[in-house]
CSV table of C-alpha atoms and ligand atoms in Angstrom, one decimal:
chain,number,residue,atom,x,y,z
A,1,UNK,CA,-8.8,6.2,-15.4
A,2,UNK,CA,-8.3,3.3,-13.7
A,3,UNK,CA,-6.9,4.5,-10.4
A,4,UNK,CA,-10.1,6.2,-10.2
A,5,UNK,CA,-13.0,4.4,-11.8
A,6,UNK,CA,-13.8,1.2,-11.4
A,7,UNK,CA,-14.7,-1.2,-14.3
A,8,UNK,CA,-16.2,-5.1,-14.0
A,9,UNK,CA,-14.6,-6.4,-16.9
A,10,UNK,CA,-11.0,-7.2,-17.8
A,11,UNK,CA,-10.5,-5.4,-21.2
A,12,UNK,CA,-7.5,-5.4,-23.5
A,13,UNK,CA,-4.9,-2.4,-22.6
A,14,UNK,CA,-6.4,-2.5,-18.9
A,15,UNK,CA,-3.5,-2.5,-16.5
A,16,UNK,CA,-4.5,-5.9,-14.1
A,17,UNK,CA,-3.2,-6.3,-11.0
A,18,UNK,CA,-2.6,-10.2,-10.9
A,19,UNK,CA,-2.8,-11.4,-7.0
A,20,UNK,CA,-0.9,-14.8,-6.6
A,21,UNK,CA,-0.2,-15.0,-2.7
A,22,UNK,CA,-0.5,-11.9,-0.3
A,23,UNK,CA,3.3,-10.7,-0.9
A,24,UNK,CA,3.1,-11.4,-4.4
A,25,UNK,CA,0.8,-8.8,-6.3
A,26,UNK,CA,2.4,-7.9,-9.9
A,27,UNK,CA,0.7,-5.3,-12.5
A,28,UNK,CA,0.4,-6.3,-16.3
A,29,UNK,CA,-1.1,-4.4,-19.1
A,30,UNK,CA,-3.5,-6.7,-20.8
A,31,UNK,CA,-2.6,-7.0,-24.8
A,32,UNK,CA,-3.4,-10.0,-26.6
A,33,UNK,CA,-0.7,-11.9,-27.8
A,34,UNK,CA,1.4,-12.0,-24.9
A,35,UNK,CA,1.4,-14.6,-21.6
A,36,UNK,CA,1.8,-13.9,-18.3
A,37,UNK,CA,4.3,-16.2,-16.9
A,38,UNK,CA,4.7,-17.1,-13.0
A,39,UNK,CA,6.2,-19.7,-11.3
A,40,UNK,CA,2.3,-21.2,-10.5
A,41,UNK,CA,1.9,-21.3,-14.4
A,42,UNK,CA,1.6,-19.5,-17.7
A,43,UNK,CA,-1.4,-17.0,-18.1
A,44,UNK,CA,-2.1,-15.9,-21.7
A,45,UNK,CA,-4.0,-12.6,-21.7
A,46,UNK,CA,-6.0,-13.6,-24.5
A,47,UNK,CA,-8.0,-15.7,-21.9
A,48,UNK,CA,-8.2,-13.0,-19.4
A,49,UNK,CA,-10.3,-10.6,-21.7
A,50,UNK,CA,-13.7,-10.3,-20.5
A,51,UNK,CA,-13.1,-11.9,-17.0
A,52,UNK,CA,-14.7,-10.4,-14.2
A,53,UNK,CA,-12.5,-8.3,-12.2
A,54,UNK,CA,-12.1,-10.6,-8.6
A,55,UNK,CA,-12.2,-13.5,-10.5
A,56,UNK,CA,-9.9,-16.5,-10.3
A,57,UNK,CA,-8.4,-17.7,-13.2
A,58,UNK,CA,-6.5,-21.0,-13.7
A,59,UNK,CA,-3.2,-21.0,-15.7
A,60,UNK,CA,-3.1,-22.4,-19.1
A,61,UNK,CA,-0.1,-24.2,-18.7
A,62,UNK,CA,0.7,-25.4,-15.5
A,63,UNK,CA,-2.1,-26.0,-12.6
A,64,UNK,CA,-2.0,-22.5,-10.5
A,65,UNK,CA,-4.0,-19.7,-10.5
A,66,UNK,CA,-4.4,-15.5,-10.0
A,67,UNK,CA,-6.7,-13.5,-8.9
A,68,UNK,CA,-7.3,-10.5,-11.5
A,69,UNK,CA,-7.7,-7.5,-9.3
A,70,UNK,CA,-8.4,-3.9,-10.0
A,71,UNK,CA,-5.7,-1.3,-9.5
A,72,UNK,CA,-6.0,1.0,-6.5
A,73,UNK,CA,-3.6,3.3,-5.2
A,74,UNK,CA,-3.0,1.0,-2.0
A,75,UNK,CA,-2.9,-2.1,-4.2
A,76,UNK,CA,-0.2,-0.4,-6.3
A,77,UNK,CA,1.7,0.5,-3.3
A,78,UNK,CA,2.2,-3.0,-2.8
A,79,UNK,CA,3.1,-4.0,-6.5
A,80,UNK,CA,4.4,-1.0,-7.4
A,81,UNK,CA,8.5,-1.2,-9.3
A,82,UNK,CA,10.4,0.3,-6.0
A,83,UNK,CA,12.8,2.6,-7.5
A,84,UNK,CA,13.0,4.2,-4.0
A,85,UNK,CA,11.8,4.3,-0.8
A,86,UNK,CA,8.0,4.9,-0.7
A,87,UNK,CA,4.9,6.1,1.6
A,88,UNK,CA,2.5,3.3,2.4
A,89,UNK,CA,-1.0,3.3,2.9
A,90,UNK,CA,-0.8,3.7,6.8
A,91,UNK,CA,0.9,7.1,6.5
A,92,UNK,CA,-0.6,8.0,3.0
A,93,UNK,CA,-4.1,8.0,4.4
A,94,UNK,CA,-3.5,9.9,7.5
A,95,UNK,CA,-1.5,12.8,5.4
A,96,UNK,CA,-4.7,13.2,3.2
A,97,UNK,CA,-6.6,13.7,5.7
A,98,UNK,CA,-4.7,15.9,7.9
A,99,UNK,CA,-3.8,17.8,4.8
A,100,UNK,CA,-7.0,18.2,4.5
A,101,UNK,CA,-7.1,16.8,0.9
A,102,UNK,CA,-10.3,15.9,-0.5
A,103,UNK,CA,-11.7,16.1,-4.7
A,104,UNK,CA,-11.1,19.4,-6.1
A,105,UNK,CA,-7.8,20.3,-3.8
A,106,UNK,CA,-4.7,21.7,-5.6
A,107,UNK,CA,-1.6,19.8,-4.2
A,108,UNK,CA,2.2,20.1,-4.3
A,109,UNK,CA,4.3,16.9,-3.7
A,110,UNK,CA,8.4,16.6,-4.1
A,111,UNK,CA,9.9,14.1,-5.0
A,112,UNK,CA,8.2,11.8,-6.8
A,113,UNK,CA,10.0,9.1,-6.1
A,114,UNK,CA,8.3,5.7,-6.7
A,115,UNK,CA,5.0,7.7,-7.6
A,116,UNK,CA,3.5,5.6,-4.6
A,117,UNK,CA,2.0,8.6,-3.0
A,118,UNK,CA,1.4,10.1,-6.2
A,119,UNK,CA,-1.6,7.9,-7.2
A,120,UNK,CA,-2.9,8.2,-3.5
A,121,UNK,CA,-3.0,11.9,-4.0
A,122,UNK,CA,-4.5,11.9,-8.1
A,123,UNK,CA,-7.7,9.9,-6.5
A,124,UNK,CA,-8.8,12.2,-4.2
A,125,UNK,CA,-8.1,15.4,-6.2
A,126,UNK,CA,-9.8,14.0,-9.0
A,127,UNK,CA,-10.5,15.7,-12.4
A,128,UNK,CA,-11.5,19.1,-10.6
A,129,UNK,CA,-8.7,19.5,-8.4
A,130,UNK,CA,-4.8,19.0,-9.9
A,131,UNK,CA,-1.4,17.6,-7.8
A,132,UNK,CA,2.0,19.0,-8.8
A,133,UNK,CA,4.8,16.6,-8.4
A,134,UNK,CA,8.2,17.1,-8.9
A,135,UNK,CA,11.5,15.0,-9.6
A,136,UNK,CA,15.0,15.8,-10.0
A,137,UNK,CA,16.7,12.5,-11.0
A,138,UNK,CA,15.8,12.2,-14.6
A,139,UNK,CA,16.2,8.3,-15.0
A,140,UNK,CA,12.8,8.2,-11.9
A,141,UNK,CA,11.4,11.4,-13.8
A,142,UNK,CA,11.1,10.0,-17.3
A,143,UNK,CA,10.0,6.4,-15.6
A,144,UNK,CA,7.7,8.1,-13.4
A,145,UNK,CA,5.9,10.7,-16.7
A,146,UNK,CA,5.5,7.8,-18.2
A,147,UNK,CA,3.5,5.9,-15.9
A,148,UNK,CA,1.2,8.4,-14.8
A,149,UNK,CA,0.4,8.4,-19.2
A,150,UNK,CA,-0.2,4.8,-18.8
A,151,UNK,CA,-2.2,5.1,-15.9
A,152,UNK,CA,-4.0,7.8,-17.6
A,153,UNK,CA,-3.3,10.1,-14.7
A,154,UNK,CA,-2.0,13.0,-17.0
A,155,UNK,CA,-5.0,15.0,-16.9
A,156,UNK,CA,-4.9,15.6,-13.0
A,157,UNK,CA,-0.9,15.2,-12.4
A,158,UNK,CA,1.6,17.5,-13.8
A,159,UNK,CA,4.7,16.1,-13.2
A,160,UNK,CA,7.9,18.6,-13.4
A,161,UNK,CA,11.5,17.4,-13.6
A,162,UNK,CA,13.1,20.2,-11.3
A,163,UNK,CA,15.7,20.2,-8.2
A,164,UNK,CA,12.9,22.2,-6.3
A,165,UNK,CA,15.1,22.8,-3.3
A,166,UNK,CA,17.3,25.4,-5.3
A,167,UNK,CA,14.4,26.3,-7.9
A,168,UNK,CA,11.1,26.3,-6.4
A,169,UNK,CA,8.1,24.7,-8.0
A,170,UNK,CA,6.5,27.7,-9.9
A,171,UNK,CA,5.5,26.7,-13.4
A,172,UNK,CA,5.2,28.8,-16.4
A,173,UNK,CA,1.7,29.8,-17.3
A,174,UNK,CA,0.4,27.7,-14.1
A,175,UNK,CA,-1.5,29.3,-11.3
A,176,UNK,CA,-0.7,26.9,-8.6
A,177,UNK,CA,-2.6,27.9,-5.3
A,178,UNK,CA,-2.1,24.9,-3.6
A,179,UNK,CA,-3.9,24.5,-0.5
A,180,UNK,CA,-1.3,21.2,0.4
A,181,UNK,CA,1.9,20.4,0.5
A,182,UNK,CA,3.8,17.2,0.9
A,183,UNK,CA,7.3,16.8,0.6
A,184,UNK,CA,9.4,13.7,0.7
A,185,UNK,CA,12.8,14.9,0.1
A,186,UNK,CA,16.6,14.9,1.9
A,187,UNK,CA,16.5,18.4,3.1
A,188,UNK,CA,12.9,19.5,2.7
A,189,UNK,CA,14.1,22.6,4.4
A,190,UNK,CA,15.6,24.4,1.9
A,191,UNK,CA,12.1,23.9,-0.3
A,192,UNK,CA,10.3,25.6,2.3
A,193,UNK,CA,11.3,29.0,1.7
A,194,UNK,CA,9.9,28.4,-2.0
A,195,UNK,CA,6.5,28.0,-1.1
A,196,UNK,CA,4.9,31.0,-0.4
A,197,UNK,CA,5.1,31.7,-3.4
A,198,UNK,CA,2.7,28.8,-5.2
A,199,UNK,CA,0.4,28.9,-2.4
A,200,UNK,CA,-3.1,29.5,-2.0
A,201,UNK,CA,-3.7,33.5,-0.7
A,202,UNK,CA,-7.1,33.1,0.5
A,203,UNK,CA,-7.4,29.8,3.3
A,204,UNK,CA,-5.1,27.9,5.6
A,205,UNK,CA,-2.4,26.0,3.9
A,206,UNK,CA,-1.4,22.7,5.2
A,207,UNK,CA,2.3,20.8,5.1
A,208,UNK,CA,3.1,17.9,5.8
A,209,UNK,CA,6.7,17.1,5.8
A,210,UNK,CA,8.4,13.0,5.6
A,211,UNK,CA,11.4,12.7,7.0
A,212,UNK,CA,13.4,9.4,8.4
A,213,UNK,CA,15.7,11.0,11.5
A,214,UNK,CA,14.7,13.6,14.0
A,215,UNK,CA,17.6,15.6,13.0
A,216,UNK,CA,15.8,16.3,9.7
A,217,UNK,CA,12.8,17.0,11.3
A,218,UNK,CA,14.4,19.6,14.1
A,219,UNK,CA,16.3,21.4,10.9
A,220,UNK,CA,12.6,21.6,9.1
A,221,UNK,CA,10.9,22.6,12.3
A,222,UNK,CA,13.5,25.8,12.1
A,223,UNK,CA,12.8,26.4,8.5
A,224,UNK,CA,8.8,26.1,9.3
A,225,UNK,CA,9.0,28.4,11.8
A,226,UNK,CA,11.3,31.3,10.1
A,227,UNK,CA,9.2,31.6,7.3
A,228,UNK,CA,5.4,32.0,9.0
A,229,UNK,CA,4.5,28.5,9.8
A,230,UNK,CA,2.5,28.1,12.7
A,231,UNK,CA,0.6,25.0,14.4
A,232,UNK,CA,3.7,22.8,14.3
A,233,UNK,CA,3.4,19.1,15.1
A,234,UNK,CA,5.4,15.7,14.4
A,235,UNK,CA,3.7,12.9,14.3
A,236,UNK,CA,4.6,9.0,13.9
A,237,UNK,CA,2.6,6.3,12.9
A,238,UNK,CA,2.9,3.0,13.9
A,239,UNK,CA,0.2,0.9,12.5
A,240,UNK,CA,-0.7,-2.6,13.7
A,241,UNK,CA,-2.8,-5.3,11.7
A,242,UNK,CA,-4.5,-7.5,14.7
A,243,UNK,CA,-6.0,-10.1,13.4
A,244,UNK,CA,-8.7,-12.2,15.6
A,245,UNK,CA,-9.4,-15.7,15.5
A,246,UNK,CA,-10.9,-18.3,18.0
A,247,UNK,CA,-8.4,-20.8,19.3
A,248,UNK,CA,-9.0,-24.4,20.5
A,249,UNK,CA,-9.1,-25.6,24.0
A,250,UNK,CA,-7.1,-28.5,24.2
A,251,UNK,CA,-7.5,-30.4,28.1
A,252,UNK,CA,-5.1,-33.0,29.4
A,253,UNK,CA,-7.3,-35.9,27.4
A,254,UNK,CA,-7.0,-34.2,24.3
A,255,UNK,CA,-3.3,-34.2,24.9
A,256,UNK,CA,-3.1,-37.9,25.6
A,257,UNK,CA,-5.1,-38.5,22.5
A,258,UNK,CA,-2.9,-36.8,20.5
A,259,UNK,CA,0.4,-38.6,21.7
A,260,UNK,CA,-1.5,-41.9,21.1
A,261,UNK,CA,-2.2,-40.1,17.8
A,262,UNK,CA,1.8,-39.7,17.4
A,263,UNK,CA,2.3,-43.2,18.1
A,264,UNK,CA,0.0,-44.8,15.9
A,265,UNK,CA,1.2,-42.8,12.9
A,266,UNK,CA,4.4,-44.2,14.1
A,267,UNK,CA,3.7,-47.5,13.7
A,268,UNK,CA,1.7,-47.5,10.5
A,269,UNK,CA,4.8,-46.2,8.6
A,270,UNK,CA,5.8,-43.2,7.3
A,271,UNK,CA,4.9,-44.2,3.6
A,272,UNK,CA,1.3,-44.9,4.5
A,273,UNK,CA,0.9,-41.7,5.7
A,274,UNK,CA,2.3,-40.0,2.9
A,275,UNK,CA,0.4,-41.9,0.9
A,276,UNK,CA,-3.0,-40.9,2.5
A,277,UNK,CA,-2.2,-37.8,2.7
A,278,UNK,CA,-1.3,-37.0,-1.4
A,279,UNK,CA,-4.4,-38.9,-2.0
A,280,UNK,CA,-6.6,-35.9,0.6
A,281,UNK,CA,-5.1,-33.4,-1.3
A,282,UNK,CA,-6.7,-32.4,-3.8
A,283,UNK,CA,-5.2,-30.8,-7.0
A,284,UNK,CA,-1.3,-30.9,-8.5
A,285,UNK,CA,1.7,-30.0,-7.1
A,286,UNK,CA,1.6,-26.5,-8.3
A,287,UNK,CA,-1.7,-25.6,-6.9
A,288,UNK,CA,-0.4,-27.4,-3.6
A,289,UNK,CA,2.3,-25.4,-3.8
A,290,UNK,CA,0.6,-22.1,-4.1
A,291,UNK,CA,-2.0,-22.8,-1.8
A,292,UNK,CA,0.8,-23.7,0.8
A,293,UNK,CA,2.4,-20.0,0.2
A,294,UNK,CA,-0.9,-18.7,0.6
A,295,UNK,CA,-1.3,-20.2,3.6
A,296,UNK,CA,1.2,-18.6,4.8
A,297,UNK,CA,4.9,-20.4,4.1
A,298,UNK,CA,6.0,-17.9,1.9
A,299,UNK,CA,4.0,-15.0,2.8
A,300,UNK,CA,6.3,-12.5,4.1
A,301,UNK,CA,4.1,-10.1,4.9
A,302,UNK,CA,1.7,-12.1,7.4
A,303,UNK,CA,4.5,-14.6,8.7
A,304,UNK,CA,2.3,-14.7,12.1
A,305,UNK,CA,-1.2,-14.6,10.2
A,306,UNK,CA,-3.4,-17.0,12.2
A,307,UNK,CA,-4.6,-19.9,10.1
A,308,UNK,CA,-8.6,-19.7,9.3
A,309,UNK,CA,-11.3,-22.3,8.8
A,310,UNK,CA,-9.9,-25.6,8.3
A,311,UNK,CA,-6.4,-26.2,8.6
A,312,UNK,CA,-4.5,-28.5,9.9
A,313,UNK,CA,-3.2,-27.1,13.4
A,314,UNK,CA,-6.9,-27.2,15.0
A,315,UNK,CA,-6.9,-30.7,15.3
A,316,UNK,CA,-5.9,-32.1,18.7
A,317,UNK,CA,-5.8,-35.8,17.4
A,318,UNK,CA,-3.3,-35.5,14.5
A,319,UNK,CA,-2.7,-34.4,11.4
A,320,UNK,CA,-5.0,-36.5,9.2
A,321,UNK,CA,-8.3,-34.7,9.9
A,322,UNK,CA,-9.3,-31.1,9.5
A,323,UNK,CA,-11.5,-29.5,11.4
A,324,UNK,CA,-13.1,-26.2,10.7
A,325,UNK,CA,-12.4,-23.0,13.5
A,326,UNK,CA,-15.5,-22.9,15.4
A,327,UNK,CA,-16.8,-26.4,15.2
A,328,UNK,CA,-19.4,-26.7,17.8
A,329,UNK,CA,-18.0,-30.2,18.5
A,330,UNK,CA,-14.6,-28.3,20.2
A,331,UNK,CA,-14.3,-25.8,22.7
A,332,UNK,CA,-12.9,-22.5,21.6
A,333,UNK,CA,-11.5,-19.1,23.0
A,334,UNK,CA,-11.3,-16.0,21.2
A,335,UNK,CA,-7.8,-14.7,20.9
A,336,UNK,CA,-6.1,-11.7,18.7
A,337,UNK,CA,-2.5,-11.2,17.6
A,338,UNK,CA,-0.5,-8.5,16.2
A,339,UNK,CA,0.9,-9.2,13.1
A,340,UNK,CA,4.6,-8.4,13.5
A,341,UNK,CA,6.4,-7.6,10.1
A,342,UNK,CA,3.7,-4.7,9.0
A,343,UNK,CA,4.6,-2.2,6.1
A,344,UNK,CA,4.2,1.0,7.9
A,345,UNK,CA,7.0,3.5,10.3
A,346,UNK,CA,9.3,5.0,7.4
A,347,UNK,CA,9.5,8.2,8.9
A,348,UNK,CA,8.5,10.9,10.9
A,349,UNK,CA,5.6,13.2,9.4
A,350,UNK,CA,5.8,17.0,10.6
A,351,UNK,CA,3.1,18.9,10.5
A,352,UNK,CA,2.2,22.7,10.2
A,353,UNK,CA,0.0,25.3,8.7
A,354,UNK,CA,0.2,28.6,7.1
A,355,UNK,CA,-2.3,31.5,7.6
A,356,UNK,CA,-3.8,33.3,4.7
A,357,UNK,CA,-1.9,37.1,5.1
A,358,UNK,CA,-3.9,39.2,6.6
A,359,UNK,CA,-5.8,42.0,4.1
A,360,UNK,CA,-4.0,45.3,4.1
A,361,UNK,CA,-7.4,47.5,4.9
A,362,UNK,CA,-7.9,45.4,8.2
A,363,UNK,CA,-4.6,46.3,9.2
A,364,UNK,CA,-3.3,49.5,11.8
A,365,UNK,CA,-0.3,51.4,10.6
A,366,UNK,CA,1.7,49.1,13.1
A,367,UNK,CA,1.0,45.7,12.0
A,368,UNK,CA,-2.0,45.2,14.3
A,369,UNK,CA,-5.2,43.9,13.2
A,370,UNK,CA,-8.4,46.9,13.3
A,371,UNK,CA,-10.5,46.7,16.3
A,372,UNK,CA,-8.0,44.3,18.6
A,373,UNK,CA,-6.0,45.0,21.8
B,401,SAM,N1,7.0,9.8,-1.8
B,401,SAM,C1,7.6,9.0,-2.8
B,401,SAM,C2,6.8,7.7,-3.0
B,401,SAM,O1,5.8,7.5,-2.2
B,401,SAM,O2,7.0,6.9,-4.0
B,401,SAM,C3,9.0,8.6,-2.6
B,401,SAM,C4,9.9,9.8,-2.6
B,401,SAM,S1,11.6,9.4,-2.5
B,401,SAM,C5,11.9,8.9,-0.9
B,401,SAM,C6,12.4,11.0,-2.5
B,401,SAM,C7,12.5,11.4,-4.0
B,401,SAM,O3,12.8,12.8,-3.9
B,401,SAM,C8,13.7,10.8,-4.7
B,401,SAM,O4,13.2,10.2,-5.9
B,401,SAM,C9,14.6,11.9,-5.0
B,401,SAM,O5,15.3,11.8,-6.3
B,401,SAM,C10,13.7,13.1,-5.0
B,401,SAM,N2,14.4,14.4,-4.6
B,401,SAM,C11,15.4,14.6,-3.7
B,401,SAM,N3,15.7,15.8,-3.6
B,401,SAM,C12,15.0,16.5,-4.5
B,401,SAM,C13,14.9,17.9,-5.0
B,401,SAM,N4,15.7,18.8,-4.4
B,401,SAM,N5,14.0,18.2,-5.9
B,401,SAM,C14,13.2,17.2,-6.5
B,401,SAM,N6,13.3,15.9,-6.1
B,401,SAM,C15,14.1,15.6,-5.2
């Protein structure tokens, strides 16, 4: 199972996660015969049998590279085909653990969706525990049954094509007693008065459910509470990626320098300096070009990322030299920044838990436990 064994080596049918810049992560089944083609350059997979998963691999036509990287469920959240909105890693791990998920738990999840969440969920129930997921739109059903068969998922996900908000999620010949529940649906209110009924008699039950407006979430709070839920909460998260670097400390000398810098460049001509620097940079244009997305041009999803060791924007004197972050040479500050455009808030996450029912021989003839006031 890929999503939840790891393997060193690239073997044919393995699905590959090929990494070309941090915004640009795309899965492919390794078969040989067939190429892998990117705008960095031509991959066949012929070549990338028996590479070592983390390895980089240069194109065969064409002078860029990928990294081959093994699938994870927060990997495939980023490469994933979006066929809908999905739950990212900064709310997927949080609902595991407030849900109280861990290997062996039985889990319900509706809808589907994307399947993002999905492979969270398979990895930490594992082979001994099981996760029910349901879909109504049969076009996301049928595309997400079959990638949870080629992920070789099948044996811990069963995946149900039902509207589960007008027919529950029992299952024919399945004793559910699911200990979570997640759902991810337009009015996950009229699910919750299916539950009971698929749930776990014997422990606390916990819900979790994801929804974009508050309205939603006032109309599920209602639902929660008329059918036994107790411990209600609603929680957002708003994750932030700081990222810390040290930063030079230019004086009014450095400044100076660099003007006279300016002005130099100036007057040595524009093709000279073009010149000099095509001949310091090493490689073709197509590495150049990758390495300049990777370095952050292109990369949408770190468009603040600080720039590490070496590039060009350390150097007080101009453009010509590099100089590496923390040469002992400069004076440096340490300094963090919040990357701004972060995959996380898609919606608010409410919260709540269900007690086991209380055994009939603990209970008084009114509805009062034995032995309390
Ligand atoms: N959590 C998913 C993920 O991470 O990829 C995304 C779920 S998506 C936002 C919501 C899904 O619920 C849609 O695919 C939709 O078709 C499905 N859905 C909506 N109402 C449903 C219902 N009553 N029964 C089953 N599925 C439903």
């Amino acid at each position: 199972m890929p999503f939840t064994k790891y393997s060193d080596e690239v073997k044919e049918g393995d699905l590959v996660l090929a990494w070309m810049t941090r915004s640009n992560i795309k899965p492919m089944f390794i078969k040989r015969g067939e190429q892998f083609n990117t705008r960095y350059g031509v991959f066949t997979h012929e070549k990338l049998i028996g590479r070592k998963y983390g390895d980089q691999v240069p194109s065969t036509h064409g002078n860029g590279f990928i990294y081959l990287i093994h699938p994870t469920p927060e990997l495939w959240s980023l490469s994933l085909p979006h066929r809908t909105q999905i739950v990212y890693t900064p709310d997927a791990s949080y609902i595991v653990q407030r849900l109280k998920i861990r290997p062996g738990s039985k889990v319900l999840e509706a809808g589907t969706g994307s399947g993002s969440f999905t492979h969270a969920l398979a990895r930490t129930v594992g082979s001994k525990g099981h996760l029910y997921t349901y879909e109504y739109h049969e076009p996301r059903f049928i595309d997400a049954r079959v990638e949870i068969e080629t992920h070789k998922l099948n044996n811990v996900v069963t995946i149900t094509h039902r509207d589960v908000c007008n027919e529950g999620f029992d299952i024919e010949n399945a004793k559910i007693e699911a200990s979570a529940i997640f759902l991810d649906l337009p009015s996950p209110w009229s699910a919750i008065p299916h539950i009971s009924r698929v749930v776990a008699s014997n422990r606390i039950v916990n819900i979790c459910c994801f929804s974009p407006c508050i309205e939603q979430v006032a109309k599920t709070i209602e639902a929660l509470k008329a059918n036994g839920w107790k411990n209600i909460e609603m929680v957002e998260i708003n994750a932030r990626k700081h990222e810390s670097r040290q930063e030079m400390v230019r004086d009014v000398d450095d400044a100076i320098g660099r003007l006279r810098d300016v002005k130099k460049r100036r007057t040595d001509g524009l093709n000279k300096r073009n010149n000099r620097i095509e001949s310091e940079t090493e490689g073709s244009s197509t590495e150049k070009r990758q390495l300049e997305d990777i370095d952050s041009g292109n990369d949408s999803t770190a468009p603040n990322a600080p720039k590490v060791g070496g590039t060009k924007g350390f150097n007080p004197f101009g453009k010509g030299t590099r100089i590496k972050q923390g040469d002992e040479k400069f004076k440096w500050r340490n300094v963090s920044r919040a990357e701004t455009e972060y995959k996380s808030h898609t919606s608010y996450l409410t919260f709540a838990t269900l007690p086991p029912p209380i055994p009939a021989n603990i209970l008084n003839e009114d509805g009062t436990v034995r032995g309390c006031m």
